[in-house]
Coordinates of C-alpha atoms in Angstrom, one line a residue:
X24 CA -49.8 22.3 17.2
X25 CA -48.0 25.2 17.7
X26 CA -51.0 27.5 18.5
X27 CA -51.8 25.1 20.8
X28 CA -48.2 25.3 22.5
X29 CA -48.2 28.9 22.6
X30 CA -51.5 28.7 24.6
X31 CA -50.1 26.9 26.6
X32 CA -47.2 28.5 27.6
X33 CA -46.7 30.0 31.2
X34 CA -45.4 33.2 29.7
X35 CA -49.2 34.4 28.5
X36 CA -50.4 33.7 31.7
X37 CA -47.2 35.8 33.5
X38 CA -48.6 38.8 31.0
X39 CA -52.4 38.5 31.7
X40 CA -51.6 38.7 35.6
X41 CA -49.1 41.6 34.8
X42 CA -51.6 43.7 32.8
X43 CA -53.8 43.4 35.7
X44 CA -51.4 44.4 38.4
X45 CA -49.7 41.3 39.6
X46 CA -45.8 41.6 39.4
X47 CA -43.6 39.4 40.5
X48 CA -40.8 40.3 43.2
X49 CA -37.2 40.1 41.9
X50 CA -35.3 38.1 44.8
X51 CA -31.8 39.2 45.8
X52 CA -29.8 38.7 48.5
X53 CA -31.1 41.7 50.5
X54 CA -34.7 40.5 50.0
X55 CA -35.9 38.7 54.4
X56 CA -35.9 35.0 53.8
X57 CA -38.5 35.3 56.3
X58 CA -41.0 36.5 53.7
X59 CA -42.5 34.1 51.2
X60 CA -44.4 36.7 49.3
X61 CA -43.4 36.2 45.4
X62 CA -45.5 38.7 44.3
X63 CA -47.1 42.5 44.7
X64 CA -50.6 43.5 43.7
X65 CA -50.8 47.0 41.9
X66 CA -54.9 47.1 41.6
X67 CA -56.8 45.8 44.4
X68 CA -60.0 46.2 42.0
X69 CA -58.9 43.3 40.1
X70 CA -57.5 41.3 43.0
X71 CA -60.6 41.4 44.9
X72 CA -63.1 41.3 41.7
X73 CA -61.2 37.9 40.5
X74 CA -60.7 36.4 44.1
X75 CA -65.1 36.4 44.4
X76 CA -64.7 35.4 40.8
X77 CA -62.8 31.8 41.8
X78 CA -65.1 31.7 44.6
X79 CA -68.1 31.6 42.3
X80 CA -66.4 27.4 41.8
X81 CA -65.7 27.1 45.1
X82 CA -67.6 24.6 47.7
X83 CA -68.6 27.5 49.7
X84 CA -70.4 28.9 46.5
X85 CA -72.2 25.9 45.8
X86 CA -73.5 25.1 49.6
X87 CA -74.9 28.2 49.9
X88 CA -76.1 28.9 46.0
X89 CA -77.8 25.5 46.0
X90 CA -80.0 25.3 49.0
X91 CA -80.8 28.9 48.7
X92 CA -82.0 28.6 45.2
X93 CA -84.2 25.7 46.3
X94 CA -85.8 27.6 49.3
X95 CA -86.3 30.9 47.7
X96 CA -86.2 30.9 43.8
X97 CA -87.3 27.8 42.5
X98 CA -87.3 23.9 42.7
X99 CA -87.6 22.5 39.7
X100 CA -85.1 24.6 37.9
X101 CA -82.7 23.9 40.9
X102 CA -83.4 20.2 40.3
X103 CA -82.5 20.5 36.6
X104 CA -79.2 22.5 37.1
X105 CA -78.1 20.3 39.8
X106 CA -77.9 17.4 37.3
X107 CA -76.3 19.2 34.6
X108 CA -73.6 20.6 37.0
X109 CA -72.7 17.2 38.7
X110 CA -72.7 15.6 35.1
X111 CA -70.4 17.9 33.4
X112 CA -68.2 18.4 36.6
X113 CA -68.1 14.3 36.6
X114 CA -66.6 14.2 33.3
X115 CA -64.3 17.4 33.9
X116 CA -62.6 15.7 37.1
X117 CA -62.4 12.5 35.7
X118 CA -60.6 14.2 32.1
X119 CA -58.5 15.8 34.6
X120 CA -57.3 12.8 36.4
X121 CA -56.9 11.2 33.0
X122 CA -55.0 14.0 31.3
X123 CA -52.5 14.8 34.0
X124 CA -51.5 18.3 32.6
X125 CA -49.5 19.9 35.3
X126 CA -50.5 23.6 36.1
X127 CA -48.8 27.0 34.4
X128 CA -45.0 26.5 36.3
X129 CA -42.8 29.9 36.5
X130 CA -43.2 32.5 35.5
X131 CA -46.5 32.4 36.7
X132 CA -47.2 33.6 39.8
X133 CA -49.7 31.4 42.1
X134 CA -51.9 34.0 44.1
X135 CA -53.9 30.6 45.2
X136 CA -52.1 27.2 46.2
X137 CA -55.8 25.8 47.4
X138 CA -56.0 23.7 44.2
X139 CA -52.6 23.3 43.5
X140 CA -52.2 19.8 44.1
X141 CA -54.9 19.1 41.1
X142 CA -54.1 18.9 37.5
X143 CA -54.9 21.7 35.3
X144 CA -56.7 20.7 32.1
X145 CA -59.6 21.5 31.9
X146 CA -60.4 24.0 34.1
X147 CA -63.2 22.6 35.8
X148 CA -63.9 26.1 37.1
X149 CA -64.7 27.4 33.4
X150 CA -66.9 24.4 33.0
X151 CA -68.7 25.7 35.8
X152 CA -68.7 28.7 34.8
X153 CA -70.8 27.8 32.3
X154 CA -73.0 25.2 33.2
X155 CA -74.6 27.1 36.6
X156 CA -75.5 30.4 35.0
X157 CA -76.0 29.4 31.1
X158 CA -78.7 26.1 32.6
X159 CA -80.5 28.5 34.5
X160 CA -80.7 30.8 31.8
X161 CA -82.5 28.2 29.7
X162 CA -84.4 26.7 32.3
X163 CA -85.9 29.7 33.1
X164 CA -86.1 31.5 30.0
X165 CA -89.8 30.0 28.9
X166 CA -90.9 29.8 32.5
X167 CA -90.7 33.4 33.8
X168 CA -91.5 36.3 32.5
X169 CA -87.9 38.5 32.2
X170 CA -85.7 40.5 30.1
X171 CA -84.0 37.2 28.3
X172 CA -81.0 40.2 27.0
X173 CA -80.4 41.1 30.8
X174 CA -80.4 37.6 31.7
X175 CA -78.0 36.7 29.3
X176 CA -75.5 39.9 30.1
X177 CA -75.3 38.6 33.4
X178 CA -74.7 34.7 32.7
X179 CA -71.7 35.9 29.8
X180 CA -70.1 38.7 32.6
X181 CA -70.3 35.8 35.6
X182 CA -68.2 33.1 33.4
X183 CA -65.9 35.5 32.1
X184 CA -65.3 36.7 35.5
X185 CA -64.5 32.8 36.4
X186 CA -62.7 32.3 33.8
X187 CA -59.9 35.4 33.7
X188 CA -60.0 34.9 37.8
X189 CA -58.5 31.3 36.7
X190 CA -55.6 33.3 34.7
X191 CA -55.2 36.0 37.0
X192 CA -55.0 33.5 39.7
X193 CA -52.3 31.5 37.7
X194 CA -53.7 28.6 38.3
X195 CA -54.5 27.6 34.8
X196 CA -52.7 28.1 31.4
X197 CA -55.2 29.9 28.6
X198 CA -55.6 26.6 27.2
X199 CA -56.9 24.9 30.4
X200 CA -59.6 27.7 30.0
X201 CA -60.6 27.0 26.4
X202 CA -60.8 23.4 26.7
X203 CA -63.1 24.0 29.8
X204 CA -65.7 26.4 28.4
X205 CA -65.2 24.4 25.0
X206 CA -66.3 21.1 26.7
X207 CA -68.4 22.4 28.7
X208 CA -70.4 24.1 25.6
X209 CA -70.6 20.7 23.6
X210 CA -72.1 18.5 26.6
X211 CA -74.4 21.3 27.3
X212 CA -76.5 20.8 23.8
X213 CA -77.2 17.3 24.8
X214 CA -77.7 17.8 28.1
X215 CA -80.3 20.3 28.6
X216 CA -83.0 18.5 26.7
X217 CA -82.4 15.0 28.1
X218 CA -82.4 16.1 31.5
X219 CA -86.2 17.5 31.6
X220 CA -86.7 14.1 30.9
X221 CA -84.5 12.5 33.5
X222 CA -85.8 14.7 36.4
X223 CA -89.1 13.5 35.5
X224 CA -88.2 10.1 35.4
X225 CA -86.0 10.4 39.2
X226 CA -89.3 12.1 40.4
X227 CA -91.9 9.6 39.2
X228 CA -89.8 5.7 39.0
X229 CA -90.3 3.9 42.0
X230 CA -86.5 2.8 41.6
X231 CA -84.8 5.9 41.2
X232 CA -83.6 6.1 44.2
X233 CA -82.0 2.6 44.1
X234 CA -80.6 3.8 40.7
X235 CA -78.9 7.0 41.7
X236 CA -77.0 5.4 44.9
X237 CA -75.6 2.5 43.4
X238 CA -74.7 4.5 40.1
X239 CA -73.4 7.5 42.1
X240 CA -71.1 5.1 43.7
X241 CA -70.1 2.8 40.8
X242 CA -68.9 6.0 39.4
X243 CA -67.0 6.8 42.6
X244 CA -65.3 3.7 43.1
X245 CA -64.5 3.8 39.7
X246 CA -63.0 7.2 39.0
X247 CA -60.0 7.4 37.1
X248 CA -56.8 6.5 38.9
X249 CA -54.0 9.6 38.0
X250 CA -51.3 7.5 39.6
X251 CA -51.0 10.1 42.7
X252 CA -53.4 11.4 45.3
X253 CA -55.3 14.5 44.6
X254 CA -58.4 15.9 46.3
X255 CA -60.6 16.0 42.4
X256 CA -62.4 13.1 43.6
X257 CA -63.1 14.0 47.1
X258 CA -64.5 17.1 45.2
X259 CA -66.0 14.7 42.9
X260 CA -67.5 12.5 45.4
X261 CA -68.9 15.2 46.8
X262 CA -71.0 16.8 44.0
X263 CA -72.5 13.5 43.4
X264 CA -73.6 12.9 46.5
X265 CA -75.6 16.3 47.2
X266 CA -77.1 15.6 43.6
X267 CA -78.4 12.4 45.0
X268 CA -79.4 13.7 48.2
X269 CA -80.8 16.5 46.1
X270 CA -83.0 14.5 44.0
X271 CA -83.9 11.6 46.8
X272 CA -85.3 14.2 48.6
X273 CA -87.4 15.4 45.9
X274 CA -88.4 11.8 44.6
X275 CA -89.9 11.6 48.3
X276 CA -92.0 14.7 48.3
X277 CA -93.1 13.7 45.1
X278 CA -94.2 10.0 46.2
X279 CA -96.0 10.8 49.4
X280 CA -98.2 13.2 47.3
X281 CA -96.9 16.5 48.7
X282 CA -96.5 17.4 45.1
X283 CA -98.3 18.6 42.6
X284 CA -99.0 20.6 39.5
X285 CA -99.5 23.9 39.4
X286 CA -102.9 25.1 38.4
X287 CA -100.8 28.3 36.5
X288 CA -99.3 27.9 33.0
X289 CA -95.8 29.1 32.4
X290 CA -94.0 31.4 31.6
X291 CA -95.0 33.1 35.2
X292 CA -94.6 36.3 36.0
X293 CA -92.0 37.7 38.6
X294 CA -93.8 39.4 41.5
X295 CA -91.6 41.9 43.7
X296 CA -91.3 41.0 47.0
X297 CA -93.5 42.2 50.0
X298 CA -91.9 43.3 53.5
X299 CA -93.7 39.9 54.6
X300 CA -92.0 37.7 51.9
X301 CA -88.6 39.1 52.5
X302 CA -88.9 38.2 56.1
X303 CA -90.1 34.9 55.6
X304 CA -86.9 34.6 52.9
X305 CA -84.8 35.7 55.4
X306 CA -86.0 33.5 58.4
X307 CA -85.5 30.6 55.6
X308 CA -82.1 31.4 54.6
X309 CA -81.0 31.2 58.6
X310 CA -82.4 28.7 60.0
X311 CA -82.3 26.5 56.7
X312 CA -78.2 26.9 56.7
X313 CA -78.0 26.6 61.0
X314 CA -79.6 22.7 60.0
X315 CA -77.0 22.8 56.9
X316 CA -73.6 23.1 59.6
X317 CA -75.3 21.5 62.2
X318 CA -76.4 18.0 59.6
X319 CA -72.7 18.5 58.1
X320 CA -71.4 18.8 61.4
X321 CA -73.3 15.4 63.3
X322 CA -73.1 13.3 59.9
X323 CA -69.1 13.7 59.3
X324 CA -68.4 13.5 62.5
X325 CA -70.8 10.1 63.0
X326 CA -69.8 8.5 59.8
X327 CA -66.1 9.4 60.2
X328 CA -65.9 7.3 63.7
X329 CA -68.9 4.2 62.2
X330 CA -66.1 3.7 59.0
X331 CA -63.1 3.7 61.4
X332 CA -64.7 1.4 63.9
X333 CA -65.7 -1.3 60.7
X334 CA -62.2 -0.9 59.3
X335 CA -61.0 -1.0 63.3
X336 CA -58.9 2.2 62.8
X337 CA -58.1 4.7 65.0
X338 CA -60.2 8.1 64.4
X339 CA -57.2 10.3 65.2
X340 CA -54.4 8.3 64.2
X341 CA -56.3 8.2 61.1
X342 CA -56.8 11.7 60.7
X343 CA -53.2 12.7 61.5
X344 CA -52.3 9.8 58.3
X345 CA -50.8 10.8 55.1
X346 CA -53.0 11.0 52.0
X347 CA -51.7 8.7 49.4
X348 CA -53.1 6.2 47.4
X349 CA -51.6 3.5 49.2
X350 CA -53.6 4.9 52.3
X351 CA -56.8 2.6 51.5
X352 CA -58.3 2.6 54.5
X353 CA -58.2 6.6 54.7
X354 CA -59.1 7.0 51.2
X355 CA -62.5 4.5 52.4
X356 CA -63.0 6.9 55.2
X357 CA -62.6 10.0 53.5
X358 CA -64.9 9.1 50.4
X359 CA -67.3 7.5 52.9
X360 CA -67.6 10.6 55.1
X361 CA -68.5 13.0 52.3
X362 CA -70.7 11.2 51.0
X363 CA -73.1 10.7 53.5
X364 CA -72.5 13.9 54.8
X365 CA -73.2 16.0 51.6
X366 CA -76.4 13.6 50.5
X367 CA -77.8 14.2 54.1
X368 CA -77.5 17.9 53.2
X369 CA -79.2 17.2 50.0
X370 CA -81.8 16.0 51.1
X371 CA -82.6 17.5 54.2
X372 CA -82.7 20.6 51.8
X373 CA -85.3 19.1 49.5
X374 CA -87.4 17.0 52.2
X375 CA -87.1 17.7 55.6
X376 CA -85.9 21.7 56.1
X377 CA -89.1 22.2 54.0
X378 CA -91.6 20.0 56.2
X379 CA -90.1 22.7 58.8
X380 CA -90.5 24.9 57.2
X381 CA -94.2 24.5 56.2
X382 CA -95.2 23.8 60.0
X383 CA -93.6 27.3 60.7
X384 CA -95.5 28.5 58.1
X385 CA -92.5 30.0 56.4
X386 CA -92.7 28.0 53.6
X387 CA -92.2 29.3 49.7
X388 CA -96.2 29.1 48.5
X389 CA -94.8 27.6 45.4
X390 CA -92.2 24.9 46.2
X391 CA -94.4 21.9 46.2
X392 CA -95.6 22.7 43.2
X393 CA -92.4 22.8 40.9
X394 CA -92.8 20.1 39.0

């Protein structure tokens, strides 16, 4: 118990963040009110290193990771870690909301208040930290043809670069961390071999579709209740949904026959790109995230008014509402809107930014293939 107090204690964190630059600024009477600044940053390396390091968890990271990975690398990898990410993030959130462990207090100093109002164990961005690069380094391992060793470096330096950013951020005490990658490890073993058989079974079963809307929102309406509003299952909500869009969209290529096998055998081997495929990559990458904003845009701004209008609230009155749990009717709203929003991205990635692709013959040769 007490190594597990002393890992705990805000005090480690205060020296990690010191030993990379970040001291905190003694206040004293002469110091302007005006200024809110609590702290000074000696090494703008680290600061700047660490803050892409914390974005690497962040939505941002994932809106633009995901659908790129899908239009230029590879689908049926993308399919796999998709599920393995929402899974373990599910359970990390909901542990979260169960444990209630407050974040590392004084005297830590917060360079990042975005996820303040969340609880702190585990860090769900160490459990990311594995689960992204570690499940593409075994889903691809036996299907491409790559230095494994390289591979490896790179997965190990990205979460360990998520992980101190955490500490450096002060937004989680060194336990948080270990309890992360340490639950994210264990649900990893089961996971990676059951899901090559789940994403063949969401592809091929007539009913997966039914199955993955009312199970992703069973488990929304259920998520644990921490006794106070917090944003984890907005968040939450949100993963799910673009894993459902995700594999929806997929389910559909695959059951109007614009599938199939590839004639190749894996492992494949990795061709450098021509001037021609980089172009095409590039004209991808555009005009698949322009349809991205533009679908996020119409379907939040639709879905927020339709919900409003059943419920007969007012959109702005609602907006303008305090979050609380006692707020149903916003909470409704909210949950609805990102939901419908996030699994029309989903599956406009899989299904229909690719049909658009295809008739601008821009397409990835291989995508419907990637079974």
């Amino acid at each position: 118990m007490e190594k597990f107090k002393y890992l705990m204690e805000p005090e480690l964190v205060a020296n990690i963040q010191k030993y990379f630059g970040v001291e905190k600024i003694q206040k004293n009477d002469r110091s302007n009110a005006v200024d809110k600044k609590e702290y000074t940053v000696r090494n703008k390396f680290w600061y700047y290193l660490f803050c892409f390091g914390t974005a690497l968890g962040d939505e941002l990271f994932y809106s633009s990771f995901i659908p790129f990975w899908f239009w230029n690398v590879d689908g049926a990898v993308g399919r796999r870690v998709v599920l393995v990410w929402a899974i373990i993030m599910y359970i990390g959130q909901g542990i979260k909301d169960l444990f209630q462990m407050p974040r590392p207090g004084p005297p830590v100093v917060r360079l990042q208040n975005k996820w303040a109002m969340e609880y702190g164990m585990p860090s769900t961005h160490a459990m990311v930290g594995v689960s992204i690069p570690f499940s593409v380094l075994l889903y691809t391992m036996d299907r491409y043809q790559y230095n494994f060793p390289l591979g490896l470096l790179i997965a190990i330096v990205w979460c360990s670069v998520i992980c101190v950013s955490r500490l450096y951020l002060g937004m989680h005490s060194v336990l948080d961390v270990i309890v992360g990658l340490f639950l994210a490890i264990c649900l990893m073993f089961p996971l990676v071999p059951i899901i090559d058989h789940l994403d063949n079974y969401f592809l091929t079963s007539p009913t997966a579709p039914i199955l993955l809307l009312v199970s992703s929102i069973l488990m929304i309406v259920y998520y644990p209740n921490s006794g106070k509003w917090t944003p984890t299952r907005g968040d939450t909500t949100m993963i799910l949904s673009v894993c459902v869009g995700i594999q929806i969209g997929a389910w559909l290529n695959y059951q109007t026959g614009k599938m199939s096998a590839s004639e190749l055998t894996a492992p494949y081997a990795i061709m450098w790109p021509s001037y021609t495929m980089l172009g095409n990559t590039l004209l991808r990458t555009i005009i698949g995230f322009a349809f991205v904003l533009l679908t996020r845009t119409v379907c939040k701004t639709f879905t927020y008014n339709i919900i409003c209008a059943i419920l007969r609230e007012d959109v702005d009155n609602l907006k303008k509402s305090e979050n609380t749990l006692q707020n149903k009717h916003k909470t409704i709203v909210d949950l609805g809107c990102k939901y419908v929003a996030c699994a029309a991205i989903g599956f406009n990635t899989l299904y229909l930014l690719p049909q658009l692709f295809r008739f601008m013959r821009i397409e990835r040769p291989t995508f419907f293939t990637e079974i």
